[in-house]
Amino acid sequence: MKKKNITTVTYEYDSVDELSKEEQILIQKSKSAVTNAYAPYSKFQVGAAVLLENGEIITGTNQENAAYPSGLCAERVAVFYANSKFPDVPVKAIAVTAFTNNNYVKTPIPPCGSCRQVLVETETRFQKPIKIYLVSESKITVINDAKDLLPLNFDESSLNN
Ligand code: THU
């Protein structure tokens, strides 16, 4: 038997002022996007902003449906749209935030498992790590690589086993 430890490193910031101008813009775009969410059922409006290597920022929001499972998270809406519009341009970073009960969330919200899987696929596709900014009212959690949020992930190498 071999015991293995998996470590995830996160960086927590108390204010956007601790981050660069480029990072602040991305974070602000995710915050502005929440108003475009279609979340009549959960009333939990999520905004995501994807930064591409060509400098483009693509935003996305959660899109719900009366048939609940037919909806989609903000992260996947943003990443899929970015990859549809710019199929050859790597994704550098994504910022995600949520607005509910008339306020941005108090603590950063982590992406769901399916969104983590899509982020890892995008990293594999472009062979570039994606930096993740989880944004709340004032605090920000940064993860340097989507794989840190989904260790032991299923990918192409699993299929070609
Ligand atoms: N949601 C996202 O858009 N991103 C996440 O990371 C977590 C959850 C959405 C899905 C649903 O529309 C609402 O938030 C409540 O779960």
PDB file of C-alpha atoms and ligand atoms in Angstrom:
ATOM      1  CA  MET A   1       0.000   0.000   0.000  1.00  0.00           C
ATOM      2  CA  LYS A   2       1.197   3.453  -0.899  1.00  0.00           C
ATOM      3  CA  LYS A   3      -0.276   6.513   0.723  1.00  0.00           C
ATOM      4  CA  LYS A   4      -0.359   9.645  -1.410  1.00  0.00           C
ATOM      5  CA  ASN A   5      -1.220  13.141  -0.271  1.00  0.00           C
ATOM      6  CA  ILE A   6      -2.815  15.629  -2.646  1.00  0.00           C
ATOM      7  CA  THR A   7      -2.328  19.267  -1.768  1.00  0.00           C
ATOM      8  CA  THR A   8      -4.350  22.210  -3.044  1.00  0.00           C
ATOM      9  CA  VAL A   9      -2.877  25.676  -2.648  1.00  0.00           C
ATOM     10  CA  THR A  10      -5.190  28.690  -2.550  1.00  0.00           C
ATOM     11  CA  TYR A  11      -4.356  32.367  -2.127  1.00  0.00           C
ATOM     12  CA  GLU A  12      -6.778  34.566  -0.208  1.00  0.00           C
ATOM     13  CA  TYR A  13      -6.955  38.326  -0.663  1.00  0.00           C
ATOM     14  CA  ASP A  14      -8.945  40.743   1.494  1.00  0.00           C
ATOM     15  CA  SER A  15      -9.255  43.361  -1.235  1.00  0.00           C
ATOM     16  CA  VAL A  16      -8.934  43.710  -5.022  1.00  0.00           C
ATOM     17  CA  ASP A  17      -6.368  46.420  -4.344  1.00  0.00           C
ATOM     18  CA  GLU A  18      -3.862  43.640  -3.624  1.00  0.00           C
ATOM     19  CA  LEU A  19      -4.197  42.441  -7.224  1.00  0.00           C
ATOM     20  CA  SER A  20      -2.937  43.834 -10.548  1.00  0.00           C
ATOM     21  CA  LYS A  21      -4.948  46.207 -12.740  1.00  0.00           C
ATOM     22  CA  GLU A  22      -5.549  43.407 -15.296  1.00  0.00           C
ATOM     23  CA  GLU A  23      -6.872  41.121 -12.551  1.00  0.00           C
ATOM     24  CA  GLN A  24      -9.071  43.890 -11.153  1.00  0.00           C
ATOM     25  CA  ILE A  25     -10.646  44.467 -14.579  1.00  0.00           C
ATOM     26  CA  LEU A  26     -11.427  40.751 -14.974  1.00  0.00           C
ATOM     27  CA  ILE A  27     -12.963  40.638 -11.503  1.00  0.00           C
ATOM     28  CA  GLN A  28     -15.039  43.739 -12.187  1.00  0.00           C
ATOM     29  CA  LYS A  29     -16.318  42.208 -15.458  1.00  0.00           C
ATOM     30  CA  SER A  30     -17.519  39.118 -13.576  1.00  0.00           C
ATOM     31  CA  LYS A  31     -19.284  41.367 -11.064  1.00  0.00           C
ATOM     32  CA  SER A  32     -20.989  43.447 -13.761  1.00  0.00           C
ATOM     33  CA  ALA A  33     -22.097  40.313 -15.618  1.00  0.00           C
ATOM     34  CA  VAL A  34     -24.394  39.064 -12.839  1.00  0.00           C
ATOM     35  CA  THR A  35     -27.185  41.392 -13.966  1.00  0.00           C
ATOM     36  CA  ASN A  36     -27.405  39.358 -17.204  1.00  0.00           C
ATOM     37  CA  ALA A  37     -28.016  36.083 -15.380  1.00  0.00           C
ATOM     38  CA  TYR A  38     -31.270  34.237 -16.029  1.00  0.00           C
ATOM     39  CA  ALA A  39     -31.883  32.771 -12.592  1.00  0.00           C
ATOM     40  CA  PRO A  40     -35.622  33.088 -11.848  1.00  0.00           C
ATOM     41  CA  TYR A  41     -35.690  29.807  -9.900  1.00  0.00           C
ATOM     42  CA  SER A  42     -32.651  29.963  -7.621  1.00  0.00           C
ATOM     43  CA  LYS A  43     -32.406  33.775  -7.591  1.00  0.00           C
ATOM     44  CA  PHE A  44     -28.666  33.108  -7.393  1.00  0.00           C
ATOM     45  CA  GLN A  45     -27.134  35.165 -10.173  1.00  0.00           C
ATOM     46  CA  VAL A  46     -23.670  34.031 -11.196  1.00  0.00           C
ATOM     47  CA  GLY A  47     -21.259  35.971 -13.398  1.00  0.00           C
ATOM     48  CA  ALA A  48     -18.092  34.625 -14.993  1.00  0.00           C
ATOM     49  CA  ALA A  49     -15.435  36.502 -16.960  1.00  0.00           C
ATOM     50  CA  VAL A  50     -12.917  34.596 -19.065  1.00  0.00           C
ATOM     51  CA  LEU A  51      -9.600  36.195 -20.017  1.00  0.00           C
ATOM     52  CA  LEU A  52      -8.103  34.887 -23.260  1.00  0.00           C
ATOM     53  CA  GLU A  53      -4.473  34.985 -24.291  1.00  0.00           C
ATOM     54  CA  ASN A  54      -5.304  37.576 -26.989  1.00  0.00           C
ATOM     55  CA  GLY A  55      -6.570  39.931 -24.259  1.00  0.00           C
ATOM     56  CA  GLU A  56     -10.269  39.414 -25.027  1.00  0.00           C
ATOM     57  CA  ILE A  57     -12.594  39.102 -22.038  1.00  0.00           C
ATOM     58  CA  ILE A  58     -15.740  37.019 -22.558  1.00  0.00           C
ATOM     59  CA  THR A  59     -18.460  37.049 -19.925  1.00  0.00           C
ATOM     60  CA  GLY A  60     -21.161  34.485 -19.200  1.00  0.00           C
ATOM     61  CA  THR A  61     -23.970  34.033 -16.703  1.00  0.00           C
ATOM     62  CA  ASN A  62     -26.009  31.130 -15.395  1.00  0.00           C
ATOM     63  CA  GLN A  63     -29.000  30.238 -17.553  1.00  0.00           C
ATOM     64  CA  GLU A  64     -31.734  28.368 -15.729  1.00  0.00           C
ATOM     65  CA  ASN A  65     -34.712  26.422 -17.008  1.00  0.00           C
ATOM     66  CA  ALA A  66     -38.096  25.341 -15.619  1.00  0.00           C
ATOM     67  CA  ALA A  67     -36.804  21.827 -16.311  1.00  0.00           C
ATOM     68  CA  TYR A  68     -33.985  22.408 -13.799  1.00  0.00           C
ATOM     69  CA  PRO A  69     -31.246  20.131 -15.211  1.00  0.00           C
ATOM     70  CA  SER A  70     -31.477  21.889 -18.587  1.00  0.00           C
ATOM     71  CA  GLY A  71     -29.861  25.027 -17.167  1.00  0.00           C
ATOM     72  CA  LEU A  72     -26.146  25.777 -17.267  1.00  0.00           C
ATOM     73  CA  CYS A  73     -23.635  27.417 -14.910  1.00  0.00           C
ATOM     74  CA  ALA A  74     -22.028  30.769 -15.684  1.00  0.00           C
ATOM     75  CA  GLU A  75     -18.535  29.272 -15.941  1.00  0.00           C
ATOM     76  CA  ARG A  76     -19.494  26.821 -18.671  1.00  0.00           C
ATOM     77  CA  VAL A  77     -21.551  29.398 -20.575  1.00  0.00           C
ATOM     78  CA  ALA A  78     -18.512  31.721 -20.577  1.00  0.00           C
ATOM     79  CA  VAL A  79     -15.882  29.087 -21.418  1.00  0.00           C
ATOM     80  CA  PHE A  80     -17.971  27.449 -24.158  1.00  0.00           C
ATOM     81  CA  TYR A  81     -18.760  30.804 -25.723  1.00  0.00           C
ATOM     82  CA  ALA A  82     -15.095  31.869 -25.563  1.00  0.00           C
ATOM     83  CA  ASN A  83     -13.997  28.589 -27.156  1.00  0.00           C
ATOM     84  CA  SER A  84     -16.702  28.846 -29.823  1.00  0.00           C
ATOM     85  CA  LYS A  85     -15.729  32.383 -30.753  1.00  0.00           C
ATOM     86  CA  PHE A  86     -11.952  31.922 -30.475  1.00  0.00           C
ATOM     87  CA  PRO A  87     -11.303  28.174 -30.924  1.00  0.00           C
ATOM     88  CA  ASP A  88      -7.531  28.616 -31.230  1.00  0.00           C
ATOM     89  CA  VAL A  89      -6.979  31.052 -28.374  1.00  0.00           C
ATOM     90  CA  PRO A  90      -5.998  29.632 -24.970  1.00  0.00           C
ATOM     91  CA  VAL A  91      -7.923  30.587 -21.842  1.00  0.00           C
ATOM     92  CA  LYS A  92      -5.660  32.313 -19.302  1.00  0.00           C
ATOM     93  CA  ALA A  93      -7.987  32.977 -16.404  1.00  0.00           C
ATOM     94  CA  ILE A  94     -11.569  33.008 -15.191  1.00  0.00           C
ATOM     95  CA  ALA A  95     -13.211  35.135 -12.492  1.00  0.00           C
ATOM     96  CA  VAL A  96     -16.510  34.020 -10.945  1.00  0.00           C
ATOM     97  CA  THR A  97     -18.875  35.715  -8.554  1.00  0.00           C
ATOM     98  CA  ALA A  98     -22.505  35.484  -7.441  1.00  0.00           C
ATOM     99  CA  PHE A  99     -25.204  37.933  -6.400  1.00  0.00           C
ATOM    100  CA  THR A 100     -28.154  36.948  -4.228  1.00  0.00           C
ATOM    101  CA  ASN A 101     -30.462  38.629  -1.690  1.00  0.00           C
ATOM    102  CA  ASN A 102     -29.423  42.031  -3.049  1.00  0.00           C
ATOM    103  CA  ASN A 103     -25.743  41.473  -2.359  1.00  0.00           C
ATOM    104  CA  TYR A 104     -22.657  39.815  -3.732  1.00  0.00           C
ATOM    105  CA  VAL A 105     -21.895  36.633  -1.809  1.00  0.00           C
ATOM    106  CA  LYS A 106     -20.008  37.110   1.458  1.00  0.00           C
ATOM    107  CA  THR A 107     -17.559  34.294   0.774  1.00  0.00           C
ATOM    108  CA  PRO A 108     -16.217  33.197  -2.630  1.00  0.00           C
ATOM    109  CA  ILE A 109     -18.208  30.406  -4.291  1.00  0.00           C
ATOM    110  CA  PRO A 110     -16.272  27.431  -5.654  1.00  0.00           C
ATOM    111  CA  PRO A 111     -17.233  26.079  -9.106  1.00  0.00           C
ATOM    112  CA  CYS A 112     -19.356  22.914  -9.276  1.00  0.00           C
ATOM    113  CA  GLY A 113     -17.845  19.591 -10.301  1.00  0.00           C
ATOM    114  CA  SER A 114     -19.031  19.771 -13.924  1.00  0.00           C
ATOM    115  CA  CYS A 115     -17.504  23.240 -14.346  1.00  0.00           C
ATOM    116  CA  ARG A 116     -14.217  21.979 -12.872  1.00  0.00           C
ATOM    117  CA  GLN A 117     -14.242  19.149 -15.413  1.00  0.00           C
ATOM    118  CA  VAL A 118     -14.780  21.635 -18.271  1.00  0.00           C
ATOM    119  CA  LEU A 119     -12.015  23.921 -16.990  1.00  0.00           C
ATOM    120  CA  VAL A 120      -9.597  20.980 -16.814  1.00  0.00           C
ATOM    121  CA  GLU A 121     -10.564  19.917 -20.356  1.00  0.00           C
ATOM    122  CA  THR A 122      -9.841  23.474 -21.540  1.00  0.00           C
ATOM    123  CA  GLU A 123      -6.431  23.402 -19.848  1.00  0.00           C
ATOM    124  CA  THR A 124      -5.654  20.098 -21.541  1.00  0.00           C
ATOM    125  CA  ARG A 125      -6.918  21.379 -24.895  1.00  0.00           C
ATOM    126  CA  PHE A 126      -4.615  24.406 -24.892  1.00  0.00           C
ATOM    127  CA  GLN A 127      -1.857  22.936 -22.698  1.00  0.00           C
ATOM    128  CA  LYS A 128      -2.019  26.031 -20.475  1.00  0.00           C
ATOM    129  CA  PRO A 129      -3.057  26.342 -16.831  1.00  0.00           C
ATOM    130  CA  ILE A 130      -6.150  28.435 -16.117  1.00  0.00           C
ATOM    131  CA  LYS A 131      -5.969  30.778 -13.130  1.00  0.00           C
ATOM    132  CA  ILE A 132      -9.230  30.949 -11.185  1.00  0.00           C
ATOM    133  CA  TYR A 133     -10.468  33.965  -9.220  1.00  0.00           C
ATOM    134  CA  LEU A 134     -13.353  33.235  -6.850  1.00  0.00           C
ATOM    135  CA  VAL A 135     -14.844  36.587  -6.007  1.00  0.00           C
ATOM    136  CA  SER A 136     -17.090  37.671  -3.144  1.00  0.00           C
ATOM    137  CA  GLU A 137     -18.212  41.094  -1.921  1.00  0.00           C
ATOM    138  CA  SER A 138     -14.638  41.956  -0.916  1.00  0.00           C
ATOM    139  CA  LYS A 139     -12.582  38.762  -0.540  1.00  0.00           C
ATOM    140  CA  ILE A 140     -10.972  36.913  -3.439  1.00  0.00           C
ATOM    141  CA  THR A 141      -9.613  33.364  -3.499  1.00  0.00           C
ATOM    142  CA  VAL A 142      -7.104  32.550  -6.240  1.00  0.00           C
ATOM    143  CA  ILE A 143      -6.231  29.083  -7.521  1.00  0.00           C
ATOM    144  CA  ASN A 144      -3.357  28.911  -9.991  1.00  0.00           C
ATOM    145  CA  ASP A 145      -4.438  25.838 -11.915  1.00  0.00           C
ATOM    146  CA  ALA A 146      -7.898  24.307 -12.497  1.00  0.00           C
ATOM    147  CA  LYS A 147      -6.394  20.850 -11.880  1.00  0.00           C
ATOM    148  CA  ASP A 148      -5.805  21.909  -8.273  1.00  0.00           C
ATOM    149  CA  LEU A 149      -9.597  21.933  -7.883  1.00  0.00           C
ATOM    150  CA  LEU A 150     -10.024  18.539  -9.548  1.00  0.00           C
ATOM    151  CA  PRO A 151      -7.206  16.200  -8.645  1.00  0.00           C
ATOM    152  CA  LEU A 152      -7.420  12.655 -10.054  1.00  0.00           C
ATOM    153  CA  ASN A 153      -9.392  14.057 -12.982  1.00  0.00           C
ATOM    154  CA  PHE A 154     -10.659  12.035 -15.918  1.00  0.00           C
ATOM    155  CA  ASP A 155      -9.102  13.199 -19.187  1.00  0.00           C
ATOM    156  CA  GLU A 156      -7.934  12.087 -22.632  1.00  0.00           C
ATOM    157  CA  SER A 157      -5.153   9.976 -21.113  1.00  0.00           C
ATOM    158  CA  SER A 158      -7.795   8.047 -19.142  1.00  0.00           C
ATOM    159  CA  LEU A 159      -9.591   7.231 -22.412  1.00  0.00           C
ATOM    160  CA  ASN A 160      -6.384   6.075 -24.088  1.00  0.00           C
ATOM    161  CA  ASN A 161      -5.474   3.857 -21.175  1.00  0.00           C
TER     162      ASN A 161
HETATM  163  N1  THU B   1     -24.172  28.076 -10.510  1.00  0.00           N
HETATM  164  C1  THU B   1     -23.236  28.620 -11.354  1.00  0.00           C
HETATM  165  O1  THU B   1     -23.584  29.293 -12.333  1.00  0.00           O
HETATM  166  N2  THU B   1     -21.940  28.416 -11.070  1.00  0.00           N
HETATM  167  C2  THU B   1     -21.471  27.744  -9.979  1.00  0.00           C
HETATM  168  O2  THU B   1     -20.265  27.618  -9.817  1.00  0.00           O
HETATM  169  C3  THU B   1     -22.408  27.158  -9.024  1.00  0.00           C
HETATM  170  C4  THU B   1     -23.837  27.278  -9.356  1.00  0.00           C
HETATM  171  C5  THU B   1     -25.584  28.332 -10.798  1.00  0.00           C
HETATM  172  C6  THU B   1     -26.384  27.137 -11.205  1.00  0.00           C
HETATM  173  C7  THU B   1     -27.787  27.580 -10.798  1.00  0.00           C
HETATM  174  O3  THU B   1     -28.313  28.387 -11.835  1.00  0.00           O
HETATM  175  C8  THU B   1     -27.565  28.461  -9.595  1.00  0.00           C
HETATM  176  O4  THU B   1     -26.204  28.847  -9.635  1.00  0.00           O
HETATM  177  C9  THU B   1     -27.869  27.795  -8.265  1.00  0.00           C
HETATM  178  O5  THU B   1     -27.200  26.588  -8.155  1.00  0.00           O
END
